[in-house]
Coordinates of C-alpha atoms and ligand atoms in Angstrom, one line a residue:
M1 CA 14.9 -39.7 75.4
N2 CA 11.3 -39.3 75.8
L3 CA 9.4 -37.1 78.3
K4 CA 8.8 -39.9 80.9
D5 CA 12.4 -40.5 81.1
L6 CA 13.7 -37.3 81.1
Y7 CA 11.1 -36.0 83.9
I8 CA 12.1 -39.2 85.9
N9 CA 15.9 -38.4 85.6
F10 CA 15.7 -34.9 86.2
F11 CA 14.1 -35.4 89.7
K12 CA 16.4 -38.5 90.3
K13 CA 19.3 -36.0 89.9
R14 CA 17.9 -33.8 92.6
G15 CA 17.7 -36.3 95.2
H16 CA 14.1 -38.0 94.6
K17 CA 14.0 -41.5 94.5
E18 CA 11.8 -43.3 91.9
I19 CA 8.9 -45.4 93.1
P20 CA 7.2 -47.9 91.3
S21 CA 3.5 -46.9 90.0
A22 CA 1.1 -48.7 92.4
P23 CA -1.7 -50.9 90.9
V24 CA -4.5 -49.2 89.4
V25 CA -6.9 -50.6 92.1
P26 CA -6.1 -48.7 95.2
E27 CA -4.8 -51.1 98.0
N28 CA -6.4 -49.3 101.2
N29 CA -8.9 -47.0 99.7
P30 CA -12.1 -48.3 99.2
S31 CA -13.7 -45.0 98.3
V32 CA -12.5 -45.3 95.0
L33 CA -12.7 -47.8 92.5
F34 CA -9.6 -46.9 90.7
N35 CA -6.5 -44.6 91.8
T36 CA -7.3 -41.5 89.6
A37 CA -4.1 -39.2 90.7
G38 CA -0.7 -40.1 91.4
M39 CA -1.0 -38.7 95.0
Q40 CA -3.6 -41.4 95.8
P41 CA -1.5 -44.2 96.7
L42 CA 0.7 -41.9 98.8
I43 CA -2.1 -40.6 101.2
P44 CA -0.9 -42.0 104.2
Y45 CA 2.5 -40.6 103.7
L46 CA 1.0 -37.0 102.9
M47 CA -0.7 -37.5 106.1
G48 CA 2.6 -38.0 107.9
K49 CA 3.6 -41.5 107.9
P50 CA 7.5 -42.0 107.1
H51 CA 7.9 -43.3 103.3
P52 CA 10.4 -46.0 103.2
Y53 CA 12.1 -44.1 100.0
G54 CA 12.3 -40.8 102.1
A55 CA 11.0 -37.3 101.6
R56 CA 11.6 -37.0 97.9
L57 CA 9.6 -39.2 95.6
V58 CA 9.0 -39.1 91.6
N59 CA 7.1 -41.6 89.6
A60 CA 4.8 -42.1 86.5
Q61 CA 1.4 -43.6 88.0
K62 CA -0.8 -45.6 86.4
C63 CA -4.5 -43.7 86.9
I64 CA -7.9 -44.6 85.3
R65 CA -10.8 -42.2 85.4
T66 CA -13.9 -43.4 84.0
N67 CA -16.7 -41.4 85.3
D68 CA -17.0 -39.6 82.0
L69 CA -17.0 -42.4 79.6
E70 CA -19.2 -40.6 76.6
E71 CA -16.6 -37.8 76.5
I72 CA -14.1 -40.6 74.9
G73 CA -14.1 -40.1 71.3
N74 CA -13.0 -36.5 71.3
T75 CA -9.4 -35.5 70.9
T76 CA -8.1 -35.0 74.5
H77 CA -10.0 -37.7 76.6
H78 CA -8.8 -40.8 77.8
T79 CA -9.9 -43.3 80.3
F80 CA -6.4 -44.6 81.2
F81 CA -3.4 -42.2 81.4
E82 CA 0.0 -42.0 83.3
M83 CA 0.7 -39.1 85.6
L84 CA 4.1 -37.8 86.0
G85 CA 4.7 -36.3 89.6
N86 CA 7.3 -35.6 92.0
W87 CA 6.4 -35.2 95.7
S88 CA 8.3 -33.8 98.7
L89 CA 7.3 -35.1 102.2
G90 CA 7.9 -32.2 104.5
D91 CA 11.4 -31.5 102.9
Y92 CA 10.9 -28.6 100.3
F93 CA 8.1 -26.4 99.7
K94 CA 6.9 -23.8 97.2
E95 CA 10.1 -22.1 96.1
E96 CA 12.0 -25.0 95.5
S97 CA 9.0 -26.9 93.6
I98 CA 8.5 -23.9 91.5
S99 CA 12.2 -23.4 90.6
Y100 CA 12.6 -27.4 89.7
S101 CA 9.4 -27.0 87.6
Y102 CA 10.6 -23.8 85.7
E103 CA 14.2 -25.5 85.4
F104 CA 12.8 -28.5 84.0
L105 CA 10.3 -26.7 81.5
T106 CA 12.7 -24.4 80.3
K107 CA 16.4 -25.9 80.4
T108 CA 15.3 -29.8 79.9
L109 CA 12.4 -29.5 77.6
N110 CA 13.6 -26.0 76.1
I111 CA 10.3 -24.1 76.4
P112 CA 10.8 -20.6 76.0
R113 CA 10.0 -18.4 79.1
E114 CA 7.5 -16.5 76.8
K115 CA 5.2 -19.6 76.3
L116 CA 4.8 -19.8 80.0
A117 CA 2.1 -18.2 82.5
V118 CA 1.0 -19.4 85.8
T119 CA -2.1 -19.3 88.2
V120 CA -1.6 -19.0 92.0
F121 CA -4.2 -18.9 94.6
T122 CA -5.9 -15.4 95.3
G123 CA -6.9 -16.1 98.9
N124 CA -10.2 -16.1 100.8
E125 CA -11.4 -15.9 104.5
E126 CA -9.6 -19.0 105.3
I127 CA -6.5 -19.2 103.6
P128 CA -4.6 -16.2 102.5
R129 CA -3.3 -15.1 99.0
D130 CA -0.3 -17.4 98.1
E131 CA 2.1 -14.5 97.7
V132 CA 5.1 -16.7 98.1
S133 CA 4.5 -18.7 94.9
A134 CA 3.9 -15.2 93.1
V135 CA 7.3 -14.0 94.2
A136 CA 8.9 -17.4 93.3
W137 CA 7.4 -17.1 89.9
R138 CA 8.8 -13.8 89.6
K139 CA 12.0 -14.6 90.7
M140 CA 12.2 -17.1 87.7
G141 CA 11.3 -14.2 85.4
I142 CA 7.9 -14.7 84.9
P143 CA 6.3 -11.2 84.5
D144 CA 3.4 -10.1 86.6
E145 CA 1.0 -10.1 83.6
R146 CA 1.5 -14.0 83.2
I147 CA 0.6 -14.6 86.9
A148 CA -3.2 -14.7 87.4
Y149 CA -4.8 -15.1 90.9
L150 CA -7.5 -17.4 90.8
G151 CA -10.2 -18.8 93.3
V152 CA -10.8 -22.1 95.3
E153 CA -12.1 -23.3 92.1
D154 CA -9.0 -23.1 90.3
N155 CA -6.4 -23.1 92.5
F156 CA -7.0 -25.2 95.6
W157 CA -6.8 -29.0 95.1
I158 CA -8.2 -32.1 96.9
A159 CA -9.2 -35.7 95.8
G160 CA -13.0 -35.9 96.2
D161 CA -14.5 -33.8 99.3
S162 CA -12.0 -35.1 102.1
G163 CA -8.2 -35.6 102.7
P164 CA -5.1 -33.9 102.3
C165 CA -5.2 -30.8 100.1
G166 CA -3.9 -27.4 99.7
T167 CA -3.7 -24.5 97.3
D168 CA -1.8 -24.8 93.9
T169 CA -0.1 -23.1 91.3
E170 CA -1.0 -24.2 87.6
I171 CA 1.5 -23.8 85.0
F172 CA 0.0 -23.2 81.3
Y173 CA 1.9 -23.3 78.2
W174 CA 0.9 -21.2 74.8
K175 CA 0.4 -24.0 72.2
S176 CA -0.2 -21.9 69.1
N177 CA 2.1 -20.7 66.6
E178 CA 1.3 -17.1 66.9
D179 CA 3.1 -14.9 69.7
A180 CA 1.6 -15.5 73.0
P181 CA -0.2 -12.2 74.1
K182 CA 1.7 -10.5 77.4
L183 CA -1.5 -10.4 79.2
F184 CA -2.5 -14.2 80.2
D185 CA -5.9 -15.1 80.1
S186 CA -6.5 -18.6 81.6
E187 CA -10.2 -18.6 79.7
D188 CA -8.3 -18.4 76.3
N189 CA -8.0 -22.1 75.3
R190 CA -4.6 -21.6 73.5
W191 CA -3.4 -21.6 77.1
V192 CA -3.4 -25.2 78.1
E193 CA -2.5 -26.5 81.5
I194 CA 0.4 -28.7 81.6
W195 CA 1.4 -28.9 85.4
N196 CA -0.2 -28.6 88.8
N197 CA 2.0 -28.3 91.7
V198 CA -0.2 -28.6 94.9
F199 CA 1.1 -27.6 98.1
M200 CA -0.7 -29.6 100.8
E201 CA -0.6 -28.4 104.0
F202 CA -4.1 -28.8 105.0
Y203 CA -6.5 -31.7 105.7
K204 CA -10.2 -31.4 105.3
S205 CA -12.5 -33.8 106.9
S206 CA -15.6 -34.7 105.7
D207 CA -17.7 -32.4 107.8
G208 CA -15.6 -29.5 106.0
N209 CA -13.3 -28.8 108.7
I210 CA -9.7 -27.7 107.7
K211 CA -6.8 -28.0 109.9
E212 CA -3.2 -28.0 109.1
L213 CA -0.9 -31.2 108.5
E214 CA 2.0 -32.2 110.8
K215 CA 4.3 -31.5 107.5
K216 CA 4.1 -29.2 104.4
N217 CA 4.1 -31.3 101.4
V218 CA 4.4 -30.8 97.6
D219 CA 2.3 -33.1 95.2
T220 CA 2.6 -32.3 91.6
G221 CA 1.3 -34.0 88.6
M222 CA 1.8 -33.6 84.7
G223 CA -0.6 -35.6 82.5
Y224 CA 1.7 -37.8 80.3
E225 CA -0.4 -37.9 77.2
R226 CA -1.6 -34.4 77.1
V227 CA 1.7 -33.0 77.5
V228 CA 3.4 -35.2 74.6
A229 CA 0.7 -34.0 72.3
I230 CA 1.3 -30.2 73.1
L231 CA 5.0 -30.4 72.6
E232 CA 4.7 -32.5 69.6
G233 CA 2.2 -29.8 68.3
K234 CA -1.0 -31.9 68.0
D235 CA -4.1 -30.9 68.8
D236 CA -5.6 -34.4 68.6
N237 CA -3.8 -36.5 71.4
Y238 CA -4.3 -39.3 69.5
Q239 CA -1.9 -38.3 66.7
S240 CA 1.0 -38.0 69.1
S241 CA 3.4 -40.5 69.4
V242 CA 2.0 -42.2 72.5
W243 CA -0.9 -43.4 70.0
N244 CA 0.9 -43.4 66.9
N245 CA 1.4 -47.5 66.9
I246 CA -1.9 -47.9 68.1
I247 CA -3.7 -45.9 65.5
K248 CA -1.5 -47.5 62.9
K249 CA -2.4 -51.1 64.0
M250 CA -6.1 -50.1 63.9
E251 CA -5.6 -48.7 60.3
D252 CA -3.9 -51.8 59.4
I253 CA -6.8 -54.2 60.9
T254 CA -9.5 -52.2 59.1
N255 CA -8.2 -51.0 56.1
L256 CA -9.2 -47.7 56.9
S257 CA -7.6 -44.5 57.2
Y258 CA -7.6 -42.8 60.7
D259 CA -9.2 -39.6 58.8
G260 CA -12.7 -39.9 58.8
H261 CA -13.0 -42.4 61.2
E262 CA -11.4 -40.8 64.2
K263 CA -14.2 -41.1 66.9
E264 CA -14.5 -45.0 66.5
M265 CA -10.8 -45.6 66.5
R266 CA -10.2 -43.2 69.3
I267 CA -12.9 -45.3 71.3
I268 CA -11.5 -48.6 70.5
A269 CA -7.8 -47.5 71.1
D270 CA -8.5 -45.9 74.4
H271 CA -10.8 -48.7 75.6
I272 CA -8.6 -51.5 74.9
R273 CA -5.5 -49.8 76.2
T274 CA -7.3 -49.3 79.4
A275 CA -8.4 -52.8 79.4
T276 CA -5.1 -54.0 78.8
F277 CA -3.8 -51.9 81.8
I278 CA -6.8 -53.4 84.1
L279 CA -6.2 -56.8 83.3
G280 CA -2.4 -56.8 83.3
D281 CA -2.3 -55.2 86.7
Y282 CA -1.4 -57.2 89.9
S283 CA -4.9 -56.6 91.3
G284 CA -6.0 -59.5 89.1
I285 CA -9.3 -57.8 87.7
K286 CA -11.4 -60.0 85.4
P287 CA -14.7 -58.9 83.5
A288 CA -17.8 -59.1 86.0
N289 CA -20.8 -57.3 86.9
T290 CA -19.6 -55.7 90.1
D291 CA -17.0 -52.8 90.8
Q292 CA -13.9 -52.6 88.6
G293 CA -14.9 -55.7 86.9
Y294 CA -18.2 -54.1 85.6
I295 CA -16.0 -51.1 84.4
L296 CA -13.7 -53.4 82.4
R297 CA -16.7 -55.2 81.0
R298 CA -18.2 -52.0 79.9
L299 CA -14.8 -50.9 78.4
I300 CA -14.5 -54.0 76.4
R301 CA -18.3 -54.3 75.3
R302 CA -18.3 -50.8 74.3
A303 CA -14.8 -51.4 72.3
I304 CA -16.5 -54.1 70.5
R305 CA -19.7 -52.4 69.8
H306 CA -17.7 -49.5 68.1
S307 CA -15.6 -52.1 66.0
R308 CA -18.7 -52.9 64.4
A309 CA -19.1 -49.5 62.8
L310 CA -15.6 -50.1 61.1
N311 CA -16.7 -53.4 59.8
I312 CA -14.0 -55.2 61.8
N313 CA -14.4 -58.9 61.2
Q314 CA -15.1 -60.1 64.7
D315 CA -13.5 -63.8 63.7
N316 CA -10.1 -62.0 63.4
D317 CA -8.4 -61.3 66.5
W318 CA -8.0 -57.6 66.5
E319 CA -8.6 -57.2 70.2
K320 CA -5.3 -59.3 71.0
E321 CA -3.6 -57.5 68.0
I322 CA -4.0 -54.0 69.3
A323 CA -3.3 -55.4 73.1
K324 CA 0.0 -57.2 71.7
I325 CA 1.0 -53.3 70.5
I326 CA 0.1 -51.8 73.7
I327 CA 2.0 -54.5 75.9
N328 CA 4.8 -54.2 73.6
Q329 CA 5.1 -50.4 74.0
Y330 CA 4.6 -50.1 77.8
S331 CA 6.2 -53.2 79.3
K332 CA 9.5 -51.6 79.5
Y333 CA 7.9 -49.5 82.4
Y334 CA 5.0 -51.8 83.7
Q335 CA 6.7 -55.3 83.3
E336 CA 3.5 -56.6 84.8
L337 CA 1.9 -56.2 81.5
E338 CA 4.7 -58.8 80.0
V339 CA 4.0 -61.1 83.1
N340 CA 0.6 -61.2 82.4
K341 CA 0.5 -61.1 78.7
E342 CA -1.4 -64.4 78.4
T343 CA -4.2 -63.4 80.7
I344 CA -4.8 -60.1 79.2
L345 CA -5.0 -61.7 75.6
S346 CA -7.3 -64.6 76.7
E347 CA -9.5 -62.4 79.0
L348 CA -10.2 -60.0 75.9
A349 CA -10.8 -62.9 73.8
K350 CA -13.1 -64.5 76.2
E351 CA -15.1 -61.5 76.6
K352 CA -15.6 -60.7 73.1
A353 CA -16.7 -64.2 72.6
R354 CA -19.1 -63.8 75.4
F355 CA -20.4 -60.6 74.1
S356 CA -20.5 -61.2 70.3
K357 CA -22.8 -64.3 70.8
T358 CA -25.6 -62.0 72.0
L359 CA -24.7 -58.8 70.6
E360 CA -26.2 -59.2 67.0
K361 CA -29.5 -60.6 68.6
G362 CA -29.7 -57.5 71.2
L363 CA -29.2 -55.1 68.6
K364 CA -32.0 -56.7 66.7
E365 CA -34.2 -56.5 70.0
F366 CA -33.3 -53.0 70.2
D367 CA -34.3 -52.0 66.9
K368 CA -37.8 -53.7 67.6
L369 CA -38.0 -51.6 70.7
I370 CA -37.3 -48.6 69.2
N371 CA -39.8 -49.0 66.1
N372 CA -42.6 -49.6 68.5
L373 CA -41.7 -46.4 70.5
N374 CA -41.4 -44.6 67.3
N375 CA -45.2 -45.2 67.1
S376 CA -45.8 -43.8 70.5
L377 CA -45.3 -40.3 72.0
N378 CA -43.0 -41.7 74.7
K379 CA -39.5 -41.7 73.6
E380 CA -38.3 -43.5 76.4
I381 CA -37.0 -47.3 76.7
S382 CA -38.6 -48.8 79.7
G383 CA -36.6 -50.3 82.6
K384 CA -38.1 -53.6 81.8
S385 CA -36.7 -53.6 78.3
A386 CA -33.5 -52.2 79.4
F387 CA -33.3 -55.2 81.9
K388 CA -34.1 -57.7 79.1
L389 CA -31.0 -56.1 77.3
Y390 CA -28.8 -56.3 80.3
D391 CA -29.8 -59.8 81.3
T392 CA -30.6 -61.3 78.2
Y393 CA -28.0 -59.8 75.7
G394 CA -25.5 -58.6 77.9
F395 CA -25.8 -55.0 77.2
P396 CA -24.5 -52.9 80.3
I397 CA -27.1 -50.3 81.2
E398 CA -24.7 -47.4 80.2
L399 CA -24.1 -49.0 76.7
T400 CA -28.0 -49.1 76.0
E401 CA -28.1 -45.5 77.2
E402 CA -25.6 -44.6 74.6
I403 CA -27.1 -46.5 71.9
A404 CA -30.7 -45.1 72.8
F405 CA -29.1 -41.3 73.0
E406 CA -27.9 -41.9 69.5
K407 CA -31.2 -42.6 68.1
G408 CA -32.8 -39.9 69.9
F409 CA -34.5 -41.8 72.9
T410 CA -33.8 -42.1 76.6
V411 CA -33.8 -45.0 79.0
D412 CA -35.7 -45.3 82.3
T413 CA -32.9 -46.2 84.3
R414 CA -34.4 -45.9 87.4
G415 CA -36.9 -48.5 86.3
F416 CA -33.9 -50.5 85.5
K417 CA -32.3 -50.3 88.7
Q418 CA -35.6 -51.1 90.4
M419 CA -35.8 -54.6 88.1
Y420 CA -32.2 -55.1 88.9
K421 CA -33.0 -54.8 92.5
E422 CA -35.6 -57.2 92.5
H423 CA -33.8 -59.7 90.4
Q424 CA -31.2 -59.3 92.9
E425 CA -33.2 -60.2 95.8
K426 CA -35.2 -62.7 94.2
S427 CA -32.0 -64.5 93.2
R428 CA -30.3 -63.9 96.6
E429 CA -27.3 -62.6 95.2
G430 CA -25.3 -60.2 96.9
A431 CA -26.1 -56.9 98.4
I432 CA -27.6 -54.0 96.5
G433 CA -25.0 -51.1 96.2
K434 CA -22.4 -53.6 95.0
F435 CA -22.0 -51.7 91.9
K436 CA -19.9 -49.1 93.2
G437 CA -19.5 -46.7 90.3
G438 CA -21.5 -49.1 87.9
L439 CA -24.9 -49.7 88.5
A440 CA -24.9 -47.8 91.6
G441 CA -27.9 -48.3 93.8
D442 CA -29.8 -44.9 95.1
T443 CA -26.9 -44.0 97.5
E444 CA -26.9 -41.1 99.3
I445 CA -25.1 -39.1 97.0
E446 CA -27.2 -40.0 94.3
T447 CA -30.5 -38.9 96.1
R448 CA -28.6 -35.4 97.1
L449 CA -27.7 -35.1 93.3
H450 CA -31.0 -36.0 92.2
T451 CA -32.7 -33.2 94.4
A452 CA -29.8 -30.8 93.2
T453 CA -31.3 -31.6 89.4
H454 CA -34.7 -30.4 90.6
L455 CA -33.2 -27.0 91.7
L456 CA -30.8 -26.8 88.7
N457 CA -33.8 -27.0 86.6
A458 CA -35.6 -24.2 88.6
A459 CA -32.5 -22.0 88.6
L460 CA -32.2 -22.2 84.8
K461 CA -35.7 -21.3 84.3
A462 CA -35.4 -18.6 86.7
V463 CA -32.0 -16.9 85.4
V464 CA -32.0 -18.1 81.6
D465 CA -35.4 -18.8 80.3
K466 CA -38.8 -19.7 82.0
N467 CA -39.2 -22.3 78.9
I468 CA -36.4 -24.3 79.7
H469 CA -37.5 -28.0 80.5
Q470 CA -35.7 -31.3 81.1
R471 CA -35.1 -33.4 78.0
G472 CA -32.8 -35.8 79.8
S473 CA -31.0 -36.7 83.0
N474 CA -28.5 -39.0 84.5
I475 CA -27.0 -39.7 87.7
T476 CA -23.8 -41.5 88.9
P477 CA -22.1 -41.1 92.1
E478 CA -19.6 -38.7 90.7
R479 CA -22.0 -36.1 89.0
L480 CA -25.5 -35.1 87.6
R481 CA -25.9 -34.6 83.8
F482 CA -29.0 -32.4 82.9
D483 CA -30.2 -32.2 79.3
F484 CA -32.5 -29.1 78.6
N485 CA -33.9 -27.4 75.6
S486 CA -32.2 -24.3 74.7
D487 CA -30.9 -22.8 71.1
R488 CA -28.0 -21.2 72.4
K489 CA -25.1 -21.6 74.9
I490 CA -25.4 -20.6 78.4
T491 CA -23.0 -17.6 79.2
K492 CA -20.5 -18.1 81.9
E493 CA -22.1 -15.2 83.8
E494 CA -25.6 -17.2 83.6
L495 CA -23.8 -20.2 84.8
I496 CA -22.5 -18.5 87.7
K497 CA -25.7 -16.9 88.7
V498 CA -27.5 -20.7 88.1
E499 CA -24.7 -22.0 90.5
E500 CA -25.3 -19.3 92.8
L501 CA -29.1 -19.7 92.9
V502 CA -28.9 -23.1 93.7
N503 CA -26.2 -22.8 96.5
K504 CA -28.7 -20.0 98.0
W505 CA -31.8 -22.4 98.0
I506 CA -29.5 -25.2 99.3
K507 CA -28.4 -22.9 102.2
E508 CA -31.9 -21.6 102.8
S509 CA -32.7 -25.3 104.6
L510 CA -35.8 -25.8 102.5
D511 CA -38.0 -28.6 103.0
V512 CA -38.7 -31.3 100.1
E513 CA -42.4 -32.1 100.6
I514 CA -44.2 -35.1 98.7
I515 CA -47.4 -34.3 97.4
Q516 CA -49.8 -37.0 95.9
M517 CA -52.5 -35.7 93.3
T518 CA -54.2 -36.9 90.2
K519 CA -52.4 -36.8 86.9
E520 CA -55.0 -34.4 85.5
K521 CA -54.5 -31.9 88.1
A522 CA -50.9 -32.4 87.7
L523 CA -51.3 -31.6 84.2
K524 CA -53.6 -28.2 84.8
T525 CA -51.2 -26.9 87.2
G526 CA -48.4 -27.1 84.6
M527 CA -46.3 -29.2 86.6
E528 CA -42.9 -30.0 85.6
C529 CA -42.9 -33.5 84.1
V530 CA -41.1 -35.2 81.1
F531 CA -43.5 -38.0 80.1
I532 CA -46.7 -37.7 81.6
D533 CA -48.3 -40.5 79.4
K534 CA -46.3 -43.1 81.3
Y535 CA -47.3 -42.0 84.9
P536 CA -50.1 -43.6 87.0
D537 CA -53.3 -41.9 87.7
I538 CA -52.2 -40.9 90.9
V539 CA -49.0 -39.1 90.7
Q540 CA -46.2 -38.1 93.3
V541 CA -44.9 -34.4 93.1
Y542 CA -41.7 -33.2 94.8
K543 CA -42.4 -29.8 95.9
I544 CA -39.6 -27.4 97.3
N545 CA -41.3 -24.2 98.4
D546 CA -42.5 -22.3 95.3
I547 CA -39.2 -22.9 93.7
S548 CA -39.8 -26.4 92.0
S549 CA -42.6 -28.6 91.8
E550 CA -42.0 -31.8 89.6
L551 CA -43.8 -35.0 88.9
C552 CA -41.3 -37.8 90.1
G553 CA -40.6 -41.1 91.4
G554 CA -37.5 -39.8 93.8
P555 CA -36.3 -40.5 96.1
H556 CA -35.0 -37.2 97.2
V557 CA -33.4 -35.4 100.5
K558 CA -35.7 -34.2 103.1
N559 CA -34.1 -30.8 103.1
T560 CA -32.0 -29.0 100.8
K561 CA -29.7 -28.6 103.3
E562 CA -28.7 -32.1 102.9
I563 CA -27.4 -31.6 99.3
G564 CA -23.7 -29.8 100.3
T565 CA -22.1 -27.4 97.8
F566 CA -23.6 -27.5 94.1
K567 CA -20.9 -26.9 91.4
I568 CA -21.4 -26.8 87.9
I569 CA -18.5 -28.7 86.0
K570 CA -19.4 -27.8 82.5
E571 CA -21.9 -26.9 79.9
E572 CA -22.0 -28.1 76.4
A573 CA -24.1 -28.7 73.2
S574 CA -25.6 -32.2 73.3
S575 CA -27.6 -32.3 70.1
A576 CA -29.3 -29.8 68.1
G577 CA -31.3 -27.7 70.3
I578 CA -30.5 -29.3 73.4
R579 CA -27.8 -28.5 75.9
R580 CA -26.2 -30.4 78.8
I581 CA -24.9 -29.4 82.1
K582 CA -22.9 -31.5 84.3
A583 CA -22.7 -30.9 88.0
T584 CA -21.7 -32.3 91.3
I585 CA -21.7 -31.7 94.9
I586 CA -18.7 -31.0 97.0
Ligands
LIG601 N1 -2.9 -34.1 92.7 C1 -2.8 -33.1 91.9 C2 -3.6 -33.7 90.3 O1 -3.9 -34.5 90.4 C3 -1.2 -32.9 91.5 O2 -0.8 -34.2 91.2 O3 -3.6 -32.8 89.6

């Protein structure tokens, strides 16, 4: 029996009712495009509304997360995944939840206790240390050295910035063949998180206030693809049984082996699988230029572009062949895929036909642009060119950015958005900001992230090296991404200091001033700027005290206190000599 069946049966036997997966598009939650966790469709019930199936629930929920599309291609990221979860809506709480998890892992899955470790909440001014969970784990036989107490970043869970929330206990599995060390170190990446048990007893409102919920709930989540790979001993998720058939099909289609073509095959497999689930959903999403339809379009077009690298003949129905394997594999659990099979196959083919018509010409146009830029100092594709690629050749802006990045260029996405806006106004089509999560307008959150980017730049100079400069920047409503020169990794201690410094500046409520000056003067004063030659003679400088002065088109917040709490998500290499930080505000 596979993990999904084992999980669901285990909890059914313990009084839980199996609920069907909700559609991928949330029914009553316009703040997110897709469900990103099993608990999302259950929010009203976690808030106290009685659930028609009772107080103990279990399911596998279809989840989609597309905010970091560029991560797809590595061994562990997927845009679609299934989340196994069990819930108690005011029924059992910490002890029983921990005991169920322990029993499932050690008895049903036969994982030896020696390979398990856990984290629990260490406590802060508002919420006490979670000794109840620690005691419950000890009772199960988990020794003290395998229980780590961590803070809010690790052991407090909330979806987004408001809603039901609470402390959690995370369960880790030792995936290496070597014996697990006695002392658990959650930073050692041979310990991998496999299950998250959240004890939802609070509600956080958007003004940051926390109050107790009517009932104490449990919300647990286990990422299916991830845990299957771990249990099968695979470091590469795509080599687990979840993906075997899909990858095999890709090998057949291309006559190539997965070895040596991993990245392209992963991207295509992942994106076609997600597209299949979106098209197969009851919410009836089709490729479009807005909202979920835009994400779907991007996924399919990105898969098509990568299929060219594998020399897949576009006249073959490769996309349908892959989708058929996926439908076949999953329709036992998600009958909607079988019901909507014809729609899935025909929409995939239609979108391929639409894009294939212009892709070739668009890539030629791209090469022309790059050749022209190669002769200039400016390494940025203009907003106007990016708009032409979008409007005439159907290149989603993110695809243009990705291709540009591969060739060592950046894209003026703000200029693109401006052109897009003008075009929208001209053709009187819909309001700006329609592109939630896609071509988002300059929403409030983006403005806040934009100012946070300036502070991050300044903090990196102050903490790490004054010679650090921006090499690229990209902002979505979910996060900022900042590329900068550095020939070494930024240490964890430095990242903590950078984060603290940015938050200190935010707390100091500093005004953000706009100053106009000549380009020459800006150059002389050593103003932070990326490509000086593209700016007009009179430039605009955004100045925050003596902390930061950057030539910039804006928009920015008026005062740093509007930003919120700044949080670094990750630091990684971007390309040779360039590091990348992703951060968000909460
Ligand atoms: N909501 C929690 C998570 O997504 C547990 O299900 O990790």
